[in-house]
Coordinates of N, CA and C in Angstrom, one line a residue:
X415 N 26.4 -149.4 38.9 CA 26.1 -150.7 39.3 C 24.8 -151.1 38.6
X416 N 24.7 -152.1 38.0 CA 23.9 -152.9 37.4 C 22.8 -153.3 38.4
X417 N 21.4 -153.4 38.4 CA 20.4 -153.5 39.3 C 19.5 -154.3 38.6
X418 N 19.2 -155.8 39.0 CA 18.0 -157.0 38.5 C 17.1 -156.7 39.7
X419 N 15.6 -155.9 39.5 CA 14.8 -156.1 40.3 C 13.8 -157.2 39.7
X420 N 13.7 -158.0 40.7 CA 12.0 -158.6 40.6 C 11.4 -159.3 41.4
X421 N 9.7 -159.2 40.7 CA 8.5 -159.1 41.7 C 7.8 -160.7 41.1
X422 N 8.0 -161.5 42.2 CA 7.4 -162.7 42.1 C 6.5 -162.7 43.6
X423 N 5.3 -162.6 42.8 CA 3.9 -163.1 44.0 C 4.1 -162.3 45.2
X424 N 4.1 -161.0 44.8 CA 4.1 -160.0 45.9 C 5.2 -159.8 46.7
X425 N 6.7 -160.1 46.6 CA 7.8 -160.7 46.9 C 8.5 -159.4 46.1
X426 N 9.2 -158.5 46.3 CA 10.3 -158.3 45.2 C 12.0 -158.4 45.5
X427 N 12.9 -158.8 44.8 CA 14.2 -159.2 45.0 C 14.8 -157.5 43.9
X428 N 16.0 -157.5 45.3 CA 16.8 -156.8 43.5 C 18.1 -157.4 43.9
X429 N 18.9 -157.4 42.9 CA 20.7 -157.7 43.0 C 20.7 -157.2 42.3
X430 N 21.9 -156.5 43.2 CA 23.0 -155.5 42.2 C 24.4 -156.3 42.0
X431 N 24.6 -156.1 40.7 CA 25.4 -156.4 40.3 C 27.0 -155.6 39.9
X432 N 27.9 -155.7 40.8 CA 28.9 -154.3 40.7 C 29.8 -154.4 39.0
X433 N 29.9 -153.5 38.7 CA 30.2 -153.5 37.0 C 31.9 -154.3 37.4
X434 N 33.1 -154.5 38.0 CA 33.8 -155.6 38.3 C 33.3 -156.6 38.0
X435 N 32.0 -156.9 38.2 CA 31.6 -158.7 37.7 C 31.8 -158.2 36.3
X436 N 31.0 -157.4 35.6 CA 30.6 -157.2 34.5 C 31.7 -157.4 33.6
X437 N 33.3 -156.6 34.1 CA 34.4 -157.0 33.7 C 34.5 -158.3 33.2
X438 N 34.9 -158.7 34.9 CA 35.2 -159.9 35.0 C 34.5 -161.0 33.5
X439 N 33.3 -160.9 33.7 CA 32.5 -162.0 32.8 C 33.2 -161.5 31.5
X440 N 33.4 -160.3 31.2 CA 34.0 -159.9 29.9 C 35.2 -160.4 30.0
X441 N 36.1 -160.3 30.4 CA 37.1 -161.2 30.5 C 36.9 -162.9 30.4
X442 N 36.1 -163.4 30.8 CA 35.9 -165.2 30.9 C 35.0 -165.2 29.4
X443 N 33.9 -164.2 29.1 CA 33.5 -164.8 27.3 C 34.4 -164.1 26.4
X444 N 35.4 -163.5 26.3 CA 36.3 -163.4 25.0 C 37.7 -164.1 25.1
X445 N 37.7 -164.9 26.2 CA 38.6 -166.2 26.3 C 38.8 -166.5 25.2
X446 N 40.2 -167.0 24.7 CA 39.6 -167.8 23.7 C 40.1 -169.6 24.1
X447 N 40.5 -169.7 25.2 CA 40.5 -170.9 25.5 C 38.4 -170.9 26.2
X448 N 37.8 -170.3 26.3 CA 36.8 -170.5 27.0 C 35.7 -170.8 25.7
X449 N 36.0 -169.9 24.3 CA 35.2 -170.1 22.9 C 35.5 -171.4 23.1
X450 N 36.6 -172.0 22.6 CA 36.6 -173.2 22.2 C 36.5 -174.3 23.2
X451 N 36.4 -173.7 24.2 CA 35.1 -175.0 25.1 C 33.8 -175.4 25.1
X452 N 33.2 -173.7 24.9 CA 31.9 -173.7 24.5 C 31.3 -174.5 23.2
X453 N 32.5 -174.3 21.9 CA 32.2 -175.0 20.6 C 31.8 -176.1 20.8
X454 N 32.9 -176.4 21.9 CA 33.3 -177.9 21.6 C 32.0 -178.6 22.6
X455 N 31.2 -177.9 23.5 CA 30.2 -178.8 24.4 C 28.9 -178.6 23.0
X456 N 29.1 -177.1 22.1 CA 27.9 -176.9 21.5 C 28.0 -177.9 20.5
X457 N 29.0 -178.8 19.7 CA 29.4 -179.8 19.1 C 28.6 -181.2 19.1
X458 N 28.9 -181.6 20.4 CA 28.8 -182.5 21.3 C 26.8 -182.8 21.3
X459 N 26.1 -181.4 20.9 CA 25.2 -181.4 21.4 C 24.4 -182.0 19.9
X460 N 25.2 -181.3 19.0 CA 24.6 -181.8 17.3 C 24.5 -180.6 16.8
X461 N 24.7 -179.1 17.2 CA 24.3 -178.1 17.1 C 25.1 -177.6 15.8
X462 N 24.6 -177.1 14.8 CA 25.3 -176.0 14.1 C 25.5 -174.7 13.8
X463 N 25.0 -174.2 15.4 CA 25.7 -173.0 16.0 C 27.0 -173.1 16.3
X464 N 27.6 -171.6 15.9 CA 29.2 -171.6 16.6 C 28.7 -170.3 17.5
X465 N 30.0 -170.1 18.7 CA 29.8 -169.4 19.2 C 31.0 -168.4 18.8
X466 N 30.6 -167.6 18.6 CA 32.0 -166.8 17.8 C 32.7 -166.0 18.7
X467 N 34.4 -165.6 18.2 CA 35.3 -165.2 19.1 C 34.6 -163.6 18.9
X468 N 34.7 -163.2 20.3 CA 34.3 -162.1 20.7 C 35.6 -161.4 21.2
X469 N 36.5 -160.0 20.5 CA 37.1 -159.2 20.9 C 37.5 -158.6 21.9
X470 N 38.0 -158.3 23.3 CA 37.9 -157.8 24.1 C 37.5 -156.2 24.0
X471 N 38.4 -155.4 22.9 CA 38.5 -154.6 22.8 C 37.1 -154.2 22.1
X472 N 36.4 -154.8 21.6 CA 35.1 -154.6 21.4 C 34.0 -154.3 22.4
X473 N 34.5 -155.0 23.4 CA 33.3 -154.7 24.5 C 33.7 -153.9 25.2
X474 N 34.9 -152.9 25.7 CA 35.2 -152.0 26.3 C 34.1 -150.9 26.0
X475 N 34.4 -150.2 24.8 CA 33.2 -149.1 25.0 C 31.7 -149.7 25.4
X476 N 31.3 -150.6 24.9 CA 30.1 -151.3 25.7 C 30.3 -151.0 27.1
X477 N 31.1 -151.5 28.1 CA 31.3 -151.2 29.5 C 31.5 -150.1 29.7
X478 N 31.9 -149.1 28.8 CA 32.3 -147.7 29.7 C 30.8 -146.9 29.5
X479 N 30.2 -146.8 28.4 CA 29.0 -146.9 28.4 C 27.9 -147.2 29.4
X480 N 28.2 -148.4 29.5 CA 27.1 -148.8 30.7 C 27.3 -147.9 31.9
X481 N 28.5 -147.5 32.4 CA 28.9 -147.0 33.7 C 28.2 -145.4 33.4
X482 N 28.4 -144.7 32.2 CA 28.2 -143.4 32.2 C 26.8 -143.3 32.1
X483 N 25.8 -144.6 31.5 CA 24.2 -143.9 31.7 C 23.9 -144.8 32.5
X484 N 24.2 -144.6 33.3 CA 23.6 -145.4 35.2 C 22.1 -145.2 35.2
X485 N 21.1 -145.8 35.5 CA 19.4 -145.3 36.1 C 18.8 -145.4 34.9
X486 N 19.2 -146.2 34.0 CA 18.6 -146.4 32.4 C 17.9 -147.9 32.6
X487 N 16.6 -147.6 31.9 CA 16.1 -149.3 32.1 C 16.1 -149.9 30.9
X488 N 16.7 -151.2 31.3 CA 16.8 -152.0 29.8 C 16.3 -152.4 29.8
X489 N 15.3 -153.6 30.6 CA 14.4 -154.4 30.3 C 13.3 -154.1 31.5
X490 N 12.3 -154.1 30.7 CA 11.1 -154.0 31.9 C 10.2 -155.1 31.5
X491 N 9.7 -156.2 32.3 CA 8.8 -157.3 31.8 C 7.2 -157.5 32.7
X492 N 5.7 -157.9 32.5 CA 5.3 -157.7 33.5 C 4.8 -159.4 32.9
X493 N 5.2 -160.5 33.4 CA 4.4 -161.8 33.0 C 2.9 -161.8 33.3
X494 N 2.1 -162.9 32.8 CA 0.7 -163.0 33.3 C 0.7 -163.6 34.6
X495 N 1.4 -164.1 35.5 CA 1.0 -164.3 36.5 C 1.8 -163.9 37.7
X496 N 2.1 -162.5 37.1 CA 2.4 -161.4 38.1 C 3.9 -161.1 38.1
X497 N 4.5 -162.1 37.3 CA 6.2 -161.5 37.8 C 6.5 -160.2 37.1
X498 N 7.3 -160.1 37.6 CA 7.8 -158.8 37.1 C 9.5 -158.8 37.1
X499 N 10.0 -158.3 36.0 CA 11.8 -158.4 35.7 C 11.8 -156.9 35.3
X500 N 13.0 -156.2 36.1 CA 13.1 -154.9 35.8 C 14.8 -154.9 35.5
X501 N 15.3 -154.7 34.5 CA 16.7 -154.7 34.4 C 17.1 -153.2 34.4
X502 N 18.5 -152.6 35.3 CA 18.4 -150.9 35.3 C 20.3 -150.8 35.6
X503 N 20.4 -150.2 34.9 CA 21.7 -149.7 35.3 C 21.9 -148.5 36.1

């Protein structure tokens, strides 16, 4: 499970995020009816970024990955006015 801790003004939050979402989301960005919605809003905007088609099968070992090194921290942040973002699998 995926774990967003953080510390705002002496406060801390965490959500866990169960790797099912993680799927999930991987399933809704290599859409390709979902790319070409995103193009088409990033279009709209003047932009000449594309958002490029992403593989499904590319992100699989990315997710199996994630599941096997559980308690790894990916992002650790400390802002100046105290927040704190801890990302951890």
């Amino acid at each position: 499970m995926l774990k967003v801790k953080v510390k705002v003004k002496n406060k801390r939050f965490s959500i866990p995020v169960p790797y099912g979402v993680l799927h999930l989301g991987s399933l809704i960005i290599t859409s390709k009816r979902i790319t070409r919605l995103i193009n088409k809003a990033i279009e709209k905007d003047g932009s000449k970024f594309i958002f490029p088609e992403i593989d499904r099968n590319d992100l699989k070992p990315l997710l199996q990955g994630l599941s096997k090194h559980s308690g790894v921290v990916l992002v650790e942040t400390k802002l100046k006015d105290g927040t704190e973002v801890v990302v951890k699998l």
